[in-house]
CSV table of C-alpha atoms and ligand atoms in Angstrom, one decimal:
chain,number,residue,atom,x,y,z
A,1,UNK,CA,13.2,6.2,38.0
A,2,UNK,CA,15.7,4.0,36.2
A,3,UNK,CA,17.6,5.7,33.4
A,4,UNK,CA,16.6,3.1,30.9
A,5,UNK,CA,12.9,3.3,31.9
A,6,UNK,CA,13.1,7.1,31.6
A,7,UNK,CA,14.5,6.8,28.1
A,8,UNK,CA,11.8,4.3,27.1
A,9,UNK,CA,9.1,6.7,28.5
A,10,UNK,CA,10.5,9.6,26.5
A,11,UNK,CA,10.5,7.4,23.4
A,12,UNK,CA,6.9,6.3,23.9
A,13,UNK,CA,6.0,9.9,24.4
A,14,UNK,CA,7.6,10.9,21.1
A,15,UNK,CA,5.9,8.1,19.2
A,16,UNK,CA,2.5,9.0,20.7
A,17,UNK,CA,3.0,12.6,19.8
A,18,UNK,CA,3.8,11.7,16.2
A,19,UNK,CA,0.9,9.4,16.0
A,20,UNK,CA,-1.6,12.0,17.3
A,21,UNK,CA,-0.1,14.8,15.1
A,22,UNK,CA,-0.3,12.6,12.0
A,23,UNK,CA,-3.9,11.7,12.8
A,24,UNK,CA,-4.9,15.3,13.2
A,25,UNK,CA,-3.0,16.4,10.1
A,26,UNK,CA,-4.6,13.7,8.0
A,27,UNK,CA,-8.2,13.8,9.4
A,28,UNK,CA,-8.9,17.3,10.6
A,29,UNK,CA,-11.3,18.7,11.8
A,30,UNK,CA,-11.2,15.9,14.4
A,31,UNK,CA,-12.1,15.7,18.2
A,32,UNK,CA,-9.9,14.3,20.9
A,33,UNK,CA,-12.3,11.4,21.3
A,34,UNK,CA,-12.1,10.6,17.6
A,35,UNK,CA,-8.3,10.7,17.7
A,36,UNK,CA,-8.3,8.3,20.6
A,37,UNK,CA,-10.6,6.0,18.7
A,38,UNK,CA,-8.5,6.1,15.5
A,39,UNK,CA,-5.1,5.7,17.2
A,40,UNK,CA,-6.2,3.2,19.9
A,41,UNK,CA,-4.6,5.5,22.6
A,42,UNK,CA,-6.4,6.2,25.8
A,43,UNK,CA,-8.3,9.5,26.1
A,44,UNK,CA,-6.1,10.7,28.9
A,45,UNK,CA,-2.9,10.1,26.8
A,46,UNK,CA,-4.5,11.9,23.8
A,47,UNK,CA,-5.5,14.8,26.0
A,48,UNK,CA,-2.0,15.1,27.4
A,49,UNK,CA,-0.4,14.9,24.0
A,50,UNK,CA,-2.8,17.4,22.5
A,51,UNK,CA,-2.0,19.9,25.3
A,52,UNK,CA,1.6,19.6,24.4
A,53,UNK,CA,0.9,20.2,20.7
A,54,UNK,CA,-1.4,23.2,21.5
A,55,UNK,CA,1.5,24.6,23.5
A,56,UNK,CA,3.9,24.3,20.6
A,57,UNK,CA,1.4,25.7,18.2
A,58,UNK,CA,1.4,22.6,16.0
A,59,UNK,CA,-2.3,22.1,16.7
A,60,UNK,CA,-5.1,24.6,17.2
A,61,UNK,CA,-8.7,24.4,18.4
A,62,UNK,CA,-11.2,25.2,15.7
A,63,UNK,CA,-14.5,25.4,17.7
A,64,UNK,CA,-17.2,23.1,18.7
A,65,UNK,CA,-18.4,20.4,16.4
A,66,UNK,CA,-21.8,18.8,16.2
A,67,UNK,CA,-22.9,16.9,19.3
A,68,UNK,CA,-23.9,13.3,19.0
A,69,UNK,CA,-25.9,13.2,22.2
A,70,UNK,CA,-23.6,14.5,24.9
A,71,UNK,CA,-21.4,17.6,25.1
A,72,UNK,CA,-20.4,19.0,21.7
A,73,UNK,CA,-16.7,18.1,21.1
A,74,UNK,CA,-13.9,20.6,20.5
A,75,UNK,CA,-12.4,20.1,17.0
A,76,UNK,CA,-8.7,20.2,16.3
A,77,UNK,CA,-6.6,20.9,13.3
A,78,UNK,CA,-2.9,21.5,12.3
A,79,UNK,CA,-2.6,25.1,11.1
A,80,UNK,CA,-1.1,25.1,7.6
A,81,UNK,CA,1.4,27.7,8.6
A,82,UNK,CA,2.3,26.3,12.0
A,83,UNK,CA,5.8,25.7,10.7
A,84,UNK,CA,7.5,26.7,7.5
A,85,UNK,CA,10.0,24.5,5.7
A,86,UNK,CA,12.8,25.1,3.3
A,87,UNK,CA,13.0,22.7,0.3
A,88,UNK,CA,16.0,22.7,-2.1
A,89,UNK,CA,16.4,21.1,-5.5
A,90,UNK,CA,20.0,20.7,-6.5
A,91,UNK,CA,19.6,20.5,-10.3
A,92,UNK,CA,22.1,20.0,-13.1
A,93,UNK,CA,22.4,23.6,-14.0
A,94,UNK,CA,20.8,25.5,-11.2
A,95,UNK,CA,19.8,25.4,-7.5
A,96,UNK,CA,16.1,26.0,-6.8
A,97,UNK,CA,14.7,26.5,-3.4
A,98,UNK,CA,11.4,27.5,-1.8
A,99,UNK,CA,9.8,28.2,1.6
A,100,UNK,CA,6.7,26.1,1.9
A,101,UNK,CA,4.1,25.5,4.6
A,102,UNK,CA,2.9,22.2,6.0
A,103,UNK,CA,0.5,21.6,3.0
A,104,UNK,CA,3.2,22.2,0.5
A,105,UNK,CA,2.1,25.7,-0.5
A,106,UNK,CA,5.0,27.8,-1.8
A,107,UNK,CA,5.4,31.1,0.1
A,108,UNK,CA,8.7,32.2,-1.5
A,109,UNK,CA,10.9,31.0,-4.3
A,110,UNK,CA,14.6,31.6,-5.2
A,111,UNK,CA,16.9,30.2,-7.8
A,112,UNK,CA,20.6,30.5,-8.4
A,113,UNK,CA,22.4,29.3,-11.5
A,114,UNK,CA,25.3,26.9,-11.0
A,115,UNK,CA,27.1,28.1,-14.1
A,116,UNK,CA,29.1,24.9,-14.2
A,117,UNK,CA,30.3,25.2,-10.6
A,118,UNK,CA,30.9,22.0,-8.7
A,119,UNK,CA,32.7,20.9,-5.6
A,120,UNK,CA,33.3,23.5,-2.9
A,121,UNK,CA,32.0,26.3,-5.2
A,122,UNK,CA,28.6,24.6,-5.7
A,123,UNK,CA,28.4,24.2,-2.0
A,124,UNK,CA,28.9,27.9,-1.2
A,125,UNK,CA,26.3,28.7,-3.9
A,126,UNK,CA,23.9,26.4,-2.0
A,127,UNK,CA,24.7,28.2,1.3
A,128,UNK,CA,24.1,31.5,-0.4
A,129,UNK,CA,20.7,30.3,-1.6
A,130,UNK,CA,19.8,29.1,1.9
A,131,UNK,CA,20.8,32.5,3.4
A,132,UNK,CA,18.5,34.2,1.0
A,133,UNK,CA,15.5,31.9,1.7
A,134,UNK,CA,16.0,32.0,5.5
A,135,UNK,CA,16.0,35.8,5.4
A,136,UNK,CA,12.4,35.7,4.1
A,137,UNK,CA,10.9,33.3,6.7
A,138,UNK,CA,8.4,34.8,9.0
A,139,UNK,CA,7.1,31.7,10.8
A,140,UNK,CA,8.8,29.2,13.1
A,141,UNK,CA,11.2,27.3,10.7
A,142,UNK,CA,11.2,23.5,10.9
A,143,UNK,CA,14.4,23.0,9.0
A,144,UNK,CA,15.9,22.3,5.6
A,145,UNK,CA,15.3,19.5,3.2
A,146,UNK,CA,17.5,18.9,0.2
A,147,UNK,CA,17.1,16.7,-2.9
A,148,UNK,CA,20.2,16.1,-4.9
A,149,UNK,CA,21.2,13.7,-7.7
A,150,UNK,CA,23.5,10.9,-6.8
A,151,UNK,CA,23.9,8.2,-4.1
A,152,UNK,CA,22.7,9.7,-0.9
A,153,UNK,CA,22.9,8.2,2.6
A,154,UNK,CA,19.8,9.8,4.1
A,155,UNK,CA,20.3,8.4,7.6
A,156,UNK,CA,23.8,9.8,7.9
A,157,UNK,CA,23.2,12.9,5.8
A,158,UNK,CA,26.1,12.1,3.5
A,159,UNK,CA,26.3,12.5,-0.2
A,160,UNK,CA,28.2,9.4,-1.1
A,161,UNK,CA,28.6,10.2,-4.8
A,162,UNK,CA,27.2,12.9,-7.0
A,163,UNK,CA,29.0,12.7,-10.4
A,164,UNK,CA,28.1,16.1,-11.9
A,165,UNK,CA,28.7,18.0,-8.7
A,166,UNK,CA,31.9,16.2,-8.0
A,167,UNK,CA,30.8,15.6,-4.4
A,168,UNK,CA,32.1,12.4,-2.8
A,169,UNK,CA,31.6,11.3,0.8
A,170,UNK,CA,30.4,14.8,1.6
A,171,UNK,CA,28.7,15.2,5.1
A,172,UNK,CA,26.3,17.8,3.6
A,173,UNK,CA,23.6,17.6,6.3
A,174,UNK,CA,26.1,18.1,9.2
A,175,UNK,CA,27.9,20.9,7.5
A,176,UNK,CA,24.6,22.9,6.8
A,177,UNK,CA,23.2,22.0,10.2
A,178,UNK,CA,26.2,23.7,11.9
A,179,UNK,CA,26.1,26.7,9.7
A,180,UNK,CA,22.4,27.4,9.9
A,181,UNK,CA,21.6,25.8,13.3
A,182,UNK,CA,18.6,24.0,11.9
A,183,UNK,CA,17.7,20.3,11.3
A,184,UNK,CA,18.8,19.3,7.8
A,185,UNK,CA,17.7,16.2,5.8
A,186,UNK,CA,18.9,15.1,2.4
A,187,UNK,CA,17.8,12.5,-0.1
A,188,UNK,CA,18.3,11.5,-3.7
A,189,UNK,CA,16.2,13.7,-6.1
A,190,UNK,CA,14.1,10.8,-7.5
A,191,UNK,CA,13.4,9.6,-4.0
A,192,UNK,CA,12.4,13.2,-3.1
A,193,UNK,CA,10.1,13.4,-6.2
A,194,UNK,CA,8.4,10.2,-5.0
A,195,UNK,CA,7.8,11.7,-1.6
A,196,UNK,CA,6.4,14.8,-3.2
A,197,UNK,CA,3.8,12.9,-5.3
A,198,UNK,CA,3.0,10.7,-2.3
A,199,UNK,CA,2.6,13.5,0.2
A,200,UNK,CA,1.2,16.4,-1.8
A,201,UNK,CA,0.0,14.8,-5.1
A,202,UNK,CA,-3.6,14.2,-3.9
A,203,UNK,CA,-3.4,10.4,-4.5
A,204,UNK,CA,-5.8,9.7,-1.5
A,205,UNK,CA,-5.5,6.4,0.2
A,206,UNK,CA,-2.7,5.0,-1.9
A,207,UNK,CA,-0.1,3.3,0.4
A,208,UNK,CA,2.5,2.3,-2.1
A,209,UNK,CA,3.7,3.8,-5.3
A,210,UNK,CA,6.7,4.0,-7.7
A,211,UNK,CA,7.6,7.4,-9.1
A,212,UNK,CA,9.9,7.3,-12.1
A,213,UNK,CA,11.7,10.6,-12.8
A,214,UNK,CA,12.7,10.9,-16.4
A,215,UNK,CA,14.8,13.9,-17.3
A,216,UNK,CA,18.5,14.3,-18.0
A,217,UNK,CA,18.9,11.4,-15.7
A,218,UNK,CA,16.5,8.5,-14.9
A,219,UNK,CA,15.7,7.2,-11.4
A,220,UNK,CA,12.8,5.8,-9.5
A,221,UNK,CA,11.6,6.5,-6.0
A,222,UNK,CA,9.9,3.7,-4.1
A,223,UNK,CA,7.2,4.3,-1.5
A,224,UNK,CA,6.2,1.0,0.2
A,225,UNK,CA,3.4,0.9,2.8
A,226,UNK,CA,3.6,4.6,3.4
A,227,UNK,CA,7.4,4.8,3.8
A,228,UNK,CA,10.1,5.7,1.4
A,229,UNK,CA,12.2,2.6,0.7
A,230,UNK,CA,15.7,3.6,-0.1
A,231,UNK,CA,17.5,0.2,-0.2
A,232,UNK,CA,20.4,-1.1,1.8
A,233,UNK,CA,22.9,1.1,0.1
A,234,UNK,CA,20.4,4.0,-0.6
A,235,UNK,CA,20.4,3.0,-4.3
A,236,UNK,CA,16.8,1.7,-4.6
A,237,UNK,CA,15.3,2.7,-8.0
A,238,UNK,CA,18.6,3.4,-9.7
A,239,UNK,CA,17.2,2.1,-12.9
A,240,UNK,CA,18.9,4.7,-15.1
A,241,UNK,CA,22.2,2.7,-15.1
A,242,UNK,CA,20.8,-0.7,-15.7
A,243,UNK,CA,22.2,-1.8,-19.0
A,244,UNK,CA,19.1,-2.4,-21.3
A,245,UNK,CA,20.2,-1.3,-24.8
A,246,UNK,CA,22.7,-2.9,-27.1
A,247,UNK,CA,23.6,0.5,-28.5
A,248,UNK,CA,27.1,0.4,-27.0
A,249,UNK,CA,26.8,4.0,-26.1
A,250,UNK,CA,29.0,5.1,-23.3
A,251,UNK,CA,27.2,6.4,-20.2
A,252,UNK,CA,28.5,9.1,-17.8
A,253,UNK,CA,28.6,6.3,-15.1
A,254,UNK,CA,31.4,4.6,-17.0
A,255,UNK,CA,29.3,1.7,-18.4
A,256,UNK,CA,27.6,1.4,-21.8
A,257,UNK,CA,24.0,0.8,-23.0
A,258,UNK,CA,22.4,2.2,-19.8
A,259,UNK,CA,18.7,3.2,-19.9
A,260,UNK,CA,19.9,6.8,-19.6
A,261,UNK,CA,21.7,6.4,-23.0
A,262,UNK,CA,18.4,5.9,-24.8
A,263,UNK,CA,15.5,7.2,-22.7
A,264,UNK,CA,16.7,10.4,-21.1
A,265,UNK,CA,16.3,14.0,-22.5
A,266,UNK,CA,20.0,14.0,-23.2
A,267,UNK,CA,19.8,10.7,-25.2
A,268,UNK,CA,16.9,11.7,-27.4
A,269,UNK,CA,18.5,15.0,-28.3
A,270,UNK,CA,21.8,13.2,-29.1
A,271,UNK,CA,19.9,10.8,-31.3
A,272,UNK,CA,18.1,13.6,-33.1
A,273,UNK,CA,21.4,15.3,-33.8
A,274,UNK,CA,22.8,12.0,-35.3
A,275,UNK,CA,19.8,11.1,-37.4
A,276,UNK,CA,18.5,14.5,-38.7
A,277,UNK,CA,21.2,15.0,-41.4
A,278,UNK,CA,20.0,11.7,-43.0
A,279,UNK,CA,16.4,12.6,-42.9
A,280,UNK,CA,15.8,15.4,-45.4
A,281,UNK,CA,12.0,15.2,-45.0
A,282,UNK,CA,12.2,15.8,-41.2
A,283,UNK,CA,11.4,19.1,-39.5
A,284,UNK,CA,14.6,18.5,-37.5
A,285,UNK,CA,16.6,18.5,-40.8
A,286,UNK,CA,15.5,22.2,-41.2
A,287,UNK,CA,17.2,23.2,-37.9
A,288,UNK,CA,20.3,25.3,-38.9
A,289,UNK,CA,22.9,22.8,-37.9
A,290,UNK,CA,22.3,19.3,-36.6
A,291,UNK,CA,24.5,20.0,-33.5
A,292,UNK,CA,22.3,22.9,-32.7
A,293,UNK,CA,19.2,20.8,-32.3
A,294,UNK,CA,17.8,21.3,-28.8
A,295,UNK,CA,15.3,19.4,-26.6
A,296,UNK,CA,12.7,22.2,-27.5
A,297,UNK,CA,13.3,21.6,-31.2
A,298,UNK,CA,12.5,17.9,-30.7
A,299,UNK,CA,9.4,18.7,-28.7
A,300,UNK,CA,8.2,21.0,-31.4
A,301,UNK,CA,8.9,18.5,-34.2
A,302,UNK,CA,7.1,15.7,-32.2
A,303,UNK,CA,4.1,17.9,-31.6
A,304,UNK,CA,4.0,18.6,-35.4
A,305,UNK,CA,3.8,14.9,-36.1
A,306,UNK,CA,7.3,14.6,-37.5
A,307,UNK,CA,8.2,11.0,-38.3
A,308,UNK,CA,11.8,11.0,-37.1
A,309,UNK,CA,10.9,12.8,-33.8
A,310,UNK,CA,8.1,10.2,-33.3
A,311,UNK,CA,10.5,7.3,-33.9
A,312,UNK,CA,13.1,8.6,-31.5
A,313,UNK,CA,10.6,9.3,-28.7
A,314,UNK,CA,8.8,6.0,-29.2
A,315,UNK,CA,12.0,4.1,-29.0
A,316,UNK,CA,12.9,5.9,-25.8
A,317,UNK,CA,9.5,5.1,-24.4
A,318,UNK,CA,9.8,1.5,-25.5
A,319,UNK,CA,13.1,0.9,-23.5
A,320,UNK,CA,11.7,2.8,-20.5
A,321,UNK,CA,8.6,0.6,-20.6
A,322,UNK,CA,10.7,-2.5,-20.5
A,323,UNK,CA,12.5,-1.3,-17.4
A,324,UNK,CA,9.2,-0.4,-15.8
A,325,UNK,CA,7.9,-3.9,-16.6
A,326,UNK,CA,10.8,-5.3,-14.6
A,327,UNK,CA,9.8,-3.0,-11.7
A,328,UNK,CA,6.3,-4.3,-11.8
A,329,UNK,CA,7.6,-7.8,-11.4
A,330,UNK,CA,10.1,-6.8,-8.7
A,331,UNK,CA,7.7,-4.8,-6.4
A,332,UNK,CA,4.2,-5.5,-7.5
A,333,UNK,CA,3.3,-1.9,-6.7
A,334,UNK,CA,0.1,-1.1,-8.6
A,335,UNK,CA,0.6,2.6,-9.0
A,336,UNK,CA,3.4,3.9,-11.1
A,337,UNK,CA,3.8,7.6,-11.7
A,338,UNK,CA,6.0,9.2,-14.3
A,339,UNK,CA,7.5,12.7,-13.7
A,340,UNK,CA,10.3,14.8,-15.2
A,341,UNK,CA,11.0,16.7,-18.4
A,342,UNK,CA,10.2,13.7,-20.7
A,343,UNK,CA,6.6,13.8,-19.7
A,344,UNK,CA,6.2,16.7,-22.1
A,345,UNK,CA,5.7,14.1,-24.8
A,346,UNK,CA,2.4,13.3,-23.1
A,347,UNK,CA,0.0,10.6,-24.1
A,348,UNK,CA,1.8,9.0,-27.1
A,349,UNK,CA,4.9,8.6,-25.0
A,350,UNK,CA,2.9,7.2,-22.1
A,351,UNK,CA,1.0,4.8,-24.4
A,352,UNK,CA,4.3,3.4,-25.7
A,353,UNK,CA,5.6,2.9,-22.2
A,354,UNK,CA,2.3,1.2,-21.1
A,355,UNK,CA,2.4,-1.1,-24.1
A,356,UNK,CA,5.9,-2.3,-23.5
A,357,UNK,CA,5.6,-2.5,-19.7
A,358,UNK,CA,2.5,-4.6,-20.1
A,359,UNK,CA,4.2,-6.8,-22.7
A,360,UNK,CA,7.2,-7.5,-20.6
A,361,UNK,CA,5.6,-8.1,-17.2
A,362,UNK,CA,3.4,-11.0,-16.0
A,363,UNK,CA,0.0,-10.3,-17.6
A,364,UNK,CA,-2.0,-10.5,-14.4
A,365,UNK,CA,0.3,-8.2,-12.5
A,366,UNK,CA,0.4,-5.8,-15.4
A,367,UNK,CA,-3.4,-5.7,-15.7
A,368,UNK,CA,-3.6,-4.6,-12.1
A,369,UNK,CA,-1.0,-1.8,-12.5
A,370,UNK,CA,-1.7,1.7,-13.5
A,371,UNK,CA,0.9,3.9,-15.2
A,372,UNK,CA,0.1,7.6,-15.1
A,373,UNK,CA,1.7,11.0,-15.4
A,374,UNK,CA,2.4,12.8,-12.1
A,375,UNK,CA,0.0,15.6,-10.9
A,376,UNK,CA,2.5,18.0,-9.5
A,377,UNK,CA,3.9,20.0,-12.4
A,378,UNK,CA,6.6,22.1,-10.9
A,379,UNK,CA,8.7,22.2,-7.8
A,380,UNK,CA,8.6,18.5,-7.5
A,381,UNK,CA,12.0,17.9,-5.9
A,382,UNK,CA,11.7,21.1,-3.8
A,383,UNK,CA,8.3,19.8,-2.4
A,384,UNK,CA,9.8,16.3,-1.9
A,385,UNK,CA,12.7,17.7,0.1
A,386,UNK,CA,10.2,19.6,2.3
A,387,UNK,CA,8.1,16.4,2.6
A,388,UNK,CA,11.2,14.5,3.7
A,389,UNK,CA,11.9,17.1,6.4
A,390,UNK,CA,8.3,17.0,7.6
A,391,UNK,CA,8.3,13.2,7.7
A,392,UNK,CA,11.6,13.0,9.6
A,393,UNK,CA,11.1,15.8,12.0
A,394,UNK,CA,7.3,15.6,12.7
A,395,UNK,CA,6.4,12.1,11.6
A,396,UNK,CA,3.7,13.9,9.6
A,397,UNK,CA,3.1,12.8,6.1
A,398,UNK,CA,2.1,10.7,3.9
A,399,UNK,CA,-0.8,10.0,1.7
A,400,UNK,CA,-3.9,11.6,3.0
A,401,UNK,CA,-5.1,9.9,6.1
A,402,UNK,CA,-2.8,8.9,8.9
B,1,ZN,ZN1,25.1,4.5,-16.8
């Protein structure tokens, strides 16, 4: 056989395998005949591929289903624990990691504080966390997925720039791959959060969604027609550094007036510290010293109906809503999900965002768009990193049915 032909056949085989696996994962319990019907592949091809998958343990036979006239069909499924995955969230102050199965169920968790480490020191901390997690794994391990802040080239596995960690042009995936002898995939943390909601958030048949992560930083992840859209330079959804406020506040990116300077957790705390001394009636005024006001203080004051806290949070939501309105116009994606620490402000915050997004987008588009809080409360980036790994290694993912 010609070399080129051989390569093409191998490629076709891999594509068919992913297609069949994805279908069984999304629709189990399902028979071979039904897989053939759904995928449009021949029964012979499906049988061959299923044999392969049975051999590797990625698929198992469940038993006979109900007959519709002829012989009762054997039903198939992907065992939840056929492979385990490691997902890592490189946070601002700590590294969190987990071993999860193919349904995103957490089997083991580990955390390591960063204690201000960056550069090479943060990297060895990450390696230590991975060593700890790998030691607990009792199933075949698919690999490692990592979500980290910054501009991340997912295809090449390179951290192009992560400000806080002081990582520049770091070939993170290759380095970890060599050390641990496992496949490694990396993505921006907001992009990972989007994959987590899309894959494990129980959003059913949704094919596209925007997930906006609002915490110390602000970024969006874009899923279009079932695939993560990262942009030509992997910066899709970097709304946190769009200049939207005329507050002239310097941002850590070097610019001023970025969305992050008004709508992030850092920004609202900063604002509370500035305004509390001038608001004697505010609960925040009662905090021992203005510079000691924490995010938790602000959350408590807000929950207690404090006027100053309400103003600060509403103003943050207002600016975020305007940026989201721009996204509605740019993508016309009808499902927008909000995640991250700021969601603790709940319905009133959400209502202000909806109001402003609606006001600033084309009415018809806005009417057809829902803005909701995310469903996965914790482990968001960890789960997203695992979903990234699963998508890229097995082609299995995304949103319920394949
Ligand atoms: Zn900025």
